[in-house]
Amino acid sequence: MSSDVKPTDTLDVRGEVCPYPDVKTQKKMKKMKSGEILEILLDYPLSAERIPRSVEKTGHEVLKTEKTGTSEWRILIKIK
C-alpha cells in the first residue's frame, strides 16, 4: 500500500501500555464506517504486534504497519 493513503481518522495511543492501545483501537473501529481508514500511532511494542492480529480477526484489513522511529509505529486499517 502506498504512502498516499489518507486516513479518515487518527488514534494516537503513544505513551499508553496494554491493554489501552488495543481497547481504544477496537472502540474507535466500532464507531467508523465501512471503507474508512484508521491511522494508529503507538510506541508500545506488544501492541504493535497484537493490534494487526486482532484487527484481522475481526474482519478488517491492515493496509500497512511501519516503524516510524526507534520505538514508534504507524498502522493503517481499512474498516470493512
Short mmCIF file of C-alpha atoms in Angstrom, two decimals:
data_model
loop_
_atom_site.label_atom_id
_atom_site.label_comp_id
_atom_site.label_asym_id
_atom_site.label_seq_id
_atom_site.Cartn_x
_atom_site.Cartn_y
_atom_site.Cartn_z
CA MET A 1 0.00 0.00 0.00
CA SER A 2 1.45 3.35 -0.97
CA SER A 3 2.02 6.19 1.44
CA ASP A 4 -0.60 8.38 -0.29
CA VAL A 5 -3.45 6.75 1.63
CA LYS A 6 -5.32 9.47 3.52
CA PRO A 7 -6.63 8.34 6.91
CA THR A 8 -10.21 9.20 7.80
CA ASP A 9 -9.26 9.40 11.48
CA THR A 10 -6.16 9.10 13.66
CA LEU A 11 -5.85 7.41 17.03
CA ASP A 12 -2.72 8.44 18.94
CA VAL A 13 -2.03 5.99 21.78
CA ARG A 14 1.65 6.81 22.23
CA GLY A 15 2.62 6.68 25.88
CA GLU A 16 -0.05 4.09 26.72
CA VAL A 17 0.55 0.43 27.58
CA CYS A 18 -1.53 -2.74 27.38
CA PRO A 19 -4.40 -3.11 27.27
CA TYR A 20 -5.27 0.51 26.44
CA PRO A 21 -3.96 0.78 22.84
CA ASP A 22 -5.78 -2.44 21.91
CA VAL A 23 -9.03 -1.50 23.67
CA LYS A 24 -9.07 2.04 22.26
CA THR A 25 -8.43 0.71 18.75
CA GLN A 26 -11.40 -1.67 18.97
CA LYS A 27 -13.68 1.09 20.33
CA LYS A 28 -12.62 3.52 17.59
CA MET A 29 -13.14 0.94 14.83
CA LYS A 30 -16.70 0.25 16.04
CA LYS A 31 -17.56 3.94 15.52
CA MET A 32 -16.21 4.04 11.97
CA LYS A 33 -17.96 3.23 8.69
CA SER A 34 -17.05 0.65 6.08
CA GLY A 35 -14.31 1.88 3.75
CA GLU A 36 -12.89 4.42 6.19
CA ILE A 37 -9.18 4.35 7.07
CA LEU A 38 -7.94 4.47 10.66
CA GLU A 39 -4.37 5.53 11.39
CA ILE A 40 -2.96 4.36 14.73
CA LEU A 41 0.19 5.90 16.21
CA LEU A 42 1.77 3.90 19.02
CA ASP A 43 5.00 3.25 20.88
CA TYR A 44 4.24 0.08 22.82
CA PRO A 45 5.95 -2.90 21.08
CA LEU A 46 3.49 -5.57 22.22
CA SER A 47 0.54 -3.58 20.86
CA ALA A 48 2.38 -3.11 17.55
CA GLU A 49 2.25 -6.92 17.24
CA ARG A 50 -1.19 -7.52 18.76
CA ILE A 51 -3.27 -4.81 17.09
CA PRO A 52 -2.76 -6.06 13.49
CA ARG A 53 -3.63 -9.63 14.54
CA SER A 54 -6.79 -8.60 16.38
CA VAL A 55 -7.84 -6.28 13.55
CA GLU A 56 -7.65 -9.11 11.02
CA LYS A 57 -9.50 -11.49 13.36
CA THR A 58 -12.40 -9.02 13.45
CA GLY A 59 -12.52 -8.92 9.63
CA HIS A 60 -10.88 -5.57 8.94
CA GLU A 61 -7.84 -5.07 6.71
CA VAL A 62 -4.39 -3.96 7.84
CA LEU A 63 -3.14 -1.82 4.96
CA LYS A 64 0.25 -1.02 6.42
CA THR A 65 2.35 -1.41 9.55
CA GLU A 66 5.50 0.67 9.59
CA LYS A 67 8.13 1.51 12.15
CA THR A 68 8.44 5.29 12.21
CA GLY A 69 11.06 5.69 14.93
CA THR A 70 13.23 3.79 17.35
CA SER A 71 10.15 2.50 19.17
CA GLU A 72 7.21 4.05 17.33
CA TRP A 73 4.84 2.51 14.80
CA ARG A 74 2.09 3.62 12.43
CA ILE A 75 -0.68 1.21 11.48
CA LEU A 76 -3.26 1.87 8.77
CA ILE A 77 -6.51 -0.10 8.94
CA LYS A 78 -9.33 -0.23 6.41
CA ILE A 79 -12.69 -0.73 8.08
CA LYS A 80 -14.82 -3.47 6.47
#
